[in-house]
mmCIF file with all atom_site columns, C-alpha atoms in Angstrom:
data_model
loop_
_atom_site.group_PDB
_atom_site.id
_atom_site.type_symbol
_atom_site.label_atom_id
_atom_site.label_alt_id
_atom_site.label_comp_id
_atom_site.label_asym_id
_atom_site.label_entity_id
_atom_site.label_seq_id
_atom_site.pdbx_PDB_ins_code
_atom_site.Cartn_x
_atom_site.Cartn_y
_atom_site.Cartn_z
_atom_site.occupancy
_atom_site.B_iso_or_equiv
_atom_site.pdbx_formal_charge
_atom_site.auth_seq_id
_atom_site.auth_comp_id
_atom_site.auth_asym_id
_atom_site.auth_atom_id
_atom_site.pdbx_PDB_model_num
ATOM 1  C CA . UNK H 1 1  ? -2.865  0.603  -8.883  1.00 0.00 ? 1  UNK H CA 1
ATOM 2  C CA . UNK H 1 2  ? -0.794  -2.437 -9.668  1.00 0.00 ? 2  UNK H CA 1
ATOM 3  C CA . UNK H 1 3  ? 1.471   -4.047 -7.096  1.00 0.00 ? 3  UNK H CA 1
ATOM 4  C CA . UNK H 1 4  ? 4.551   -2.433 -8.651  1.00 0.00 ? 4  UNK H CA 1
ATOM 5  C CA . UNK H 1 5  ? 3.248   1.171  -8.861  1.00 0.00 ? 5  UNK H CA 1
ATOM 6  C CA . UNK H 1 6  ? 4.281   3.368  -5.927  1.00 0.00 ? 6  UNK H CA 1
ATOM 7  C CA . UNK H 1 7  ? 1.380   5.055  -4.147  1.00 0.00 ? 7  UNK H CA 1
ATOM 8  C CA . UNK H 1 8  ? 1.468   8.814  -3.682  1.00 0.00 ? 8  UNK H CA 1
ATOM 9  C CA . UNK H 1 9  ? 2.594   10.369 -0.400  1.00 0.00 ? 9  UNK H CA 1
ATOM 10 C CA . UNK H 1 10 ? -1.036  11.207 0.357   1.00 0.00 ? 10 UNK H CA 1
ATOM 11 C CA . UNK H 1 11 ? -2.065  7.595  -0.215  1.00 0.00 ? 11 UNK H CA 1
ATOM 12 C CA . UNK H 1 12 ? 0.683   6.418  2.151   1.00 0.00 ? 12 UNK H CA 1
ATOM 13 C CA . UNK H 1 13 ? -0.544  8.799  4.859   1.00 0.00 ? 13 UNK H CA 1
ATOM 14 C CA . UNK H 1 14 ? -4.104  7.553  4.320   1.00 0.00 ? 14 UNK H CA 1
ATOM 15 C CA . UNK H 1 15 ? -2.803  3.974  4.489   1.00 0.00 ? 15 UNK H CA 1
ATOM 16 C CA . UNK H 1 16 ? -1.191  4.618  7.877   1.00 0.00 ? 16 UNK H CA 1
ATOM 17 C CA . UNK H 1 17 ? -4.452  6.208  9.076   1.00 0.00 ? 17 UNK H CA 1
ATOM 18 C CA . UNK H 1 18 ? -6.440  3.277  7.577   1.00 0.00 ? 18 UNK H CA 1
ATOM 19 C CA . UNK H 1 19 ? -8.471  5.935  5.767   1.00 0.00 ? 19 UNK H CA 1
ATOM 20 C CA . UNK H 1 20 ? -8.861  4.028  2.499   1.00 0.00 ? 20 UNK H CA 1
ATOM 21 C CA . UNK H 1 21 ? -11.208 1.390  1.199   1.00 0.00 ? 21 UNK H CA 1
ATOM 22 C CA . UNK H 1 22 ? -10.379 -2.170 2.255   1.00 0.00 ? 22 UNK H CA 1
ATOM 23 C CA . UNK H 1 23 ? -9.423  -2.958 -1.333  1.00 0.00 ? 23 UNK H CA 1
ATOM 24 C CA . UNK H 1 24 ? -7.009  0.009  -1.551  1.00 0.00 ? 24 UNK H CA 1
ATOM 25 C CA . UNK H 1 25 ? -5.508  -0.874 1.848   1.00 0.00 ? 25 UNK H CA 1
ATOM 26 C CA . UNK H 1 26 ? -4.898  -4.409 0.586   1.00 0.00 ? 26 UNK H CA 1
ATOM 27 C CA . UNK H 1 27 ? -3.289  -3.183 -2.645  1.00 0.00 ? 27 UNK H CA 1
ATOM 28 C CA . UNK H 1 28 ? -0.931  -0.836 -0.813  1.00 0.00 ? 28 UNK H CA 1
ATOM 29 C CA . UNK H 1 29 ? -0.101  -3.524 1.742   1.00 0.00 ? 29 UNK H CA 1
ATOM 30 C CA . UNK H 1 30 ? 0.839   -5.887 -1.108  1.00 0.00 ? 30 UNK H CA 1
ATOM 31 C CA . UNK H 1 31 ? 2.954   -3.136 -2.661  1.00 0.00 ? 31 UNK H CA 1
ATOM 32 C CA . UNK H 1 32 ? 4.784   -2.590 0.641   1.00 0.00 ? 32 UNK H CA 1
ATOM 33 C CA . UNK H 1 33 ? 5.825   -6.256 0.616   1.00 0.00 ? 33 UNK H CA 1
ATOM 34 C CA . UNK H 1 34 ? 7.683   -5.620 -2.637  1.00 0.00 ? 34 UNK H CA 1
ATOM 35 C CA . UNK H 1 35 ? 8.877   -2.011 -2.296  1.00 0.00 ? 35 UNK H CA 1
ATOM 36 C CA . UNK H 1 36 ? 11.384  -1.219 0.422   1.00 0.00 ? 36 UNK H CA 1
ATOM 37 C CA . UNK H 1 37 ? 11.293  2.519  -0.329  1.00 0.00 ? 37 UNK H CA 1
ATOM 38 C CA . UNK H 1 38 ? 7.560   2.763  0.343   1.00 0.00 ? 38 UNK H CA 1
ATOM 39 C CA . UNK H 1 39 ? 7.800   0.387  3.311   1.00 0.00 ? 39 UNK H CA 1
ATOM 40 C CA . UNK H 1 40 ? 10.428  2.661  4.910   1.00 0.00 ? 40 UNK H CA 1
ATOM 41 C CA . UNK H 1 41 ? 8.241   5.706  4.252   1.00 0.00 ? 41 UNK H CA 1
ATOM 42 C CA . UNK H 1 42 ? 5.319   3.985  5.983   1.00 0.00 ? 42 UNK H CA 1
ATOM 43 C CA . UNK H 1 43 ? 7.595   3.056  8.908   1.00 0.00 ? 43 UNK H CA 1
ATOM 44 C CA . UNK H 1 44 ? 8.578   6.733  9.234   1.00 0.00 ? 44 UNK H CA 1
ATOM 45 C CA . UNK H 1 45 ? 4.950   7.811  9.146   1.00 0.00 ? 45 UNK H CA 1
ATOM 46 C CA . UNK H 1 46 ? 3.973   5.239  11.779  1.00 0.00 ? 46 UNK H CA 1
ATOM 47 C CA . UNK H 1 47 ? 6.835   6.382  14.002  1.00 0.00 ? 47 UNK H CA 1
ATOM 48 C CA . UNK H 1 48 ? 5.682   9.991  13.609  1.00 0.00 ? 48 UNK H CA 1
ATOM 49 C CA . UNK H 1 49 ? 2.178   8.986  14.732  1.00 0.00 ? 49 UNK H CA 1
ATOM 50 C CA . UNK H 1 50 ? 3.640   7.214  17.771  1.00 0.00 ? 50 UNK H CA 1
ATOM 51 C CA . UNK H 1 51 ? 5.817   10.221 18.578  1.00 0.00 ? 51 UNK H CA 1
ATOM 52 C CA . UNK H 1 52 ? 2.837   12.555 18.391  1.00 0.00 ? 52 UNK H CA 1
ATOM 53 C CA . UNK H 1 53 ? 0.770   10.302 20.635  1.00 0.00 ? 53 UNK H CA 1
ATOM 54 C CA . UNK H 1 54 ? 3.503   9.875  23.262  1.00 0.00 ? 54 UNK H CA 1
ATOM 55 C CA . UNK H 1 55 ? 2.941   11.599 26.597  1.00 0.00 ? 55 UNK H CA 1
ATOM 56 C CA . UNK H 1 56 ? 4.762   14.862 26.943  1.00 0.00 ? 56 UNK H CA 1
ATOM 57 C CA . UNK H 1 57 ? 7.498   15.385 29.462  1.00 0.00 ? 57 UNK H CA 1
ATOM 58 C CA . UNK H 1 58 ? 7.511   18.504 31.580  1.00 0.00 ? 58 UNK H CA 1
ATOM 59 C CA . UNK H 1 59 ? 10.126  20.851 30.138  1.00 0.00 ? 59 UNK H CA 1
ATOM 60 C CA . UNK H 1 60 ? 11.547  24.117 31.339  1.00 0.00 ? 60 UNK H CA 1
ATOM 61 C CA . UNK H 1 61 ? 10.965  27.074 29.022  1.00 0.00 ? 61 UNK H CA 1
ATOM 62 C CA . UNK H 1 62 ? 14.545  26.790 27.723  1.00 0.00 ? 62 UNK H CA 1
ATOM 63 C CA . UNK H 1 63 ? 14.220  23.031 27.100  1.00 0.00 ? 63 UNK H CA 1
ATOM 64 C CA . UNK H 1 64 ? 10.895  23.536 25.344  1.00 0.00 ? 64 UNK H CA 1
ATOM 65 C CA . UNK H 1 65 ? 12.311  26.269 23.101  1.00 0.00 ? 65 UNK H CA 1
ATOM 66 C CA . UNK H 1 66 ? 15.284  24.061 22.163  1.00 0.00 ? 66 UNK H CA 1
ATOM 67 C CA . UNK H 1 67 ? 12.997  21.102 21.456  1.00 0.00 ? 67 UNK H CA 1
ATOM 68 C CA . UNK H 1 68 ? 10.632  23.161 19.285  1.00 0.00 ? 68 UNK H CA 1
ATOM 69 C CA . UNK H 1 69 ? 13.613  24.561 17.383  1.00 0.00 ? 69 UNK H CA 1
ATOM 70 C CA . UNK H 1 70 ? 14.965  21.069 16.720  1.00 0.00 ? 70 UNK H CA 1
ATOM 71 C CA . UNK H 1 71 ? 11.577  19.782 15.556  1.00 0.00 ? 71 UNK H CA 1
ATOM 72 C CA . UNK H 1 72 ? 11.076  22.767 13.258  1.00 0.00 ? 72 UNK H CA 1
ATOM 73 C CA . UNK H 1 73 ? 14.537  22.200 11.741  1.00 0.00 ? 73 UNK H CA 1
ATOM 74 C CA . UNK H 1 74 ? 13.651  18.575 11.012  1.00 0.00 ? 74 UNK H CA 1
ATOM 75 C CA . UNK H 1 75 ? 10.330  19.588 9.472   1.00 0.00 ? 75 UNK H CA 1
ATOM 76 C CA . UNK H 1 76 ? 12.012  22.221 7.311   1.00 0.00 ? 76 UNK H CA 1
ATOM 77 C CA . UNK H 1 77 ? 14.589  19.694 6.110   1.00 0.00 ? 77 UNK H CA 1
ATOM 78 C CA . UNK H 1 78 ? 12.019  16.968 5.389   1.00 0.00 ? 78 UNK H CA 1
ATOM 79 C CA . UNK H 1 79 ? 9.669   19.369 3.594   1.00 0.00 ? 79 UNK H CA 1
ATOM 80 C CA . UNK H 1 80 ? 12.280  19.771 0.879   1.00 0.00 ? 80 UNK H CA 1
ATOM 81 C CA . UNK H 1 81 ? 12.092  16.084 -0.060  1.00 0.00 ? 81 UNK H CA 1
ATOM 82 C CA . UNK H 1 82 ? 9.094   13.845 -0.810  1.00 0.00 ? 82 UNK H CA 1
ATOM 83 C CA . UNK H 1 83 ? 8.442   10.913 1.506   1.00 0.00 ? 83 UNK H CA 1
ATOM 84 C CA . UNK H 1 84 ? 9.165   8.520  -1.333  1.00 0.00 ? 84 UNK H CA 1
ATOM 85 C CA . UNK H 1 85 ? 12.097  9.043  -3.684  1.00 0.00 ? 85 UNK H CA 1
ATOM 86 C CA . UNK H 1 86 ? 10.781  8.054  -7.072  1.00 0.00 ? 86 UNK H CA 1
ATOM 87 C CA . UNK H 1 87 ? 12.918  7.390  -10.089 1.00 0.00 ? 87 UNK H CA 1
ATOM 88 C CA . UNK H 1 88 ? 9.952   7.084  -12.466 1.00 0.00 ? 88 UNK H CA 1
ATOM 89 C CA . UNK H 1 89 ? 9.318   10.839 -12.702 1.00 0.00 ? 89 UNK H CA 1
ATOM 90 C CA . UNK H 1 90 ? 10.425  12.540 -15.870 1.00 0.00 ? 90 UNK H CA 1
#
């Protein structure tokens, strides 16, 4: 992967999890310095990890149902679009 080639969504997830070889991590990190689209995708992924790790508040059943509904709506909406909008696909 050259510095200008966008990594796949899976590679970006693995990058956030540091589940790649040191060389691949370094290549993606260099790419993120040049590509704002991928850098924003990584920021979103990191925020999702932080959100998942955050301590849960105690909710009433109604609050929990509303929260789950809102999260599911966001997941449904984001599943329709890739993490990285690429213009190089034909």
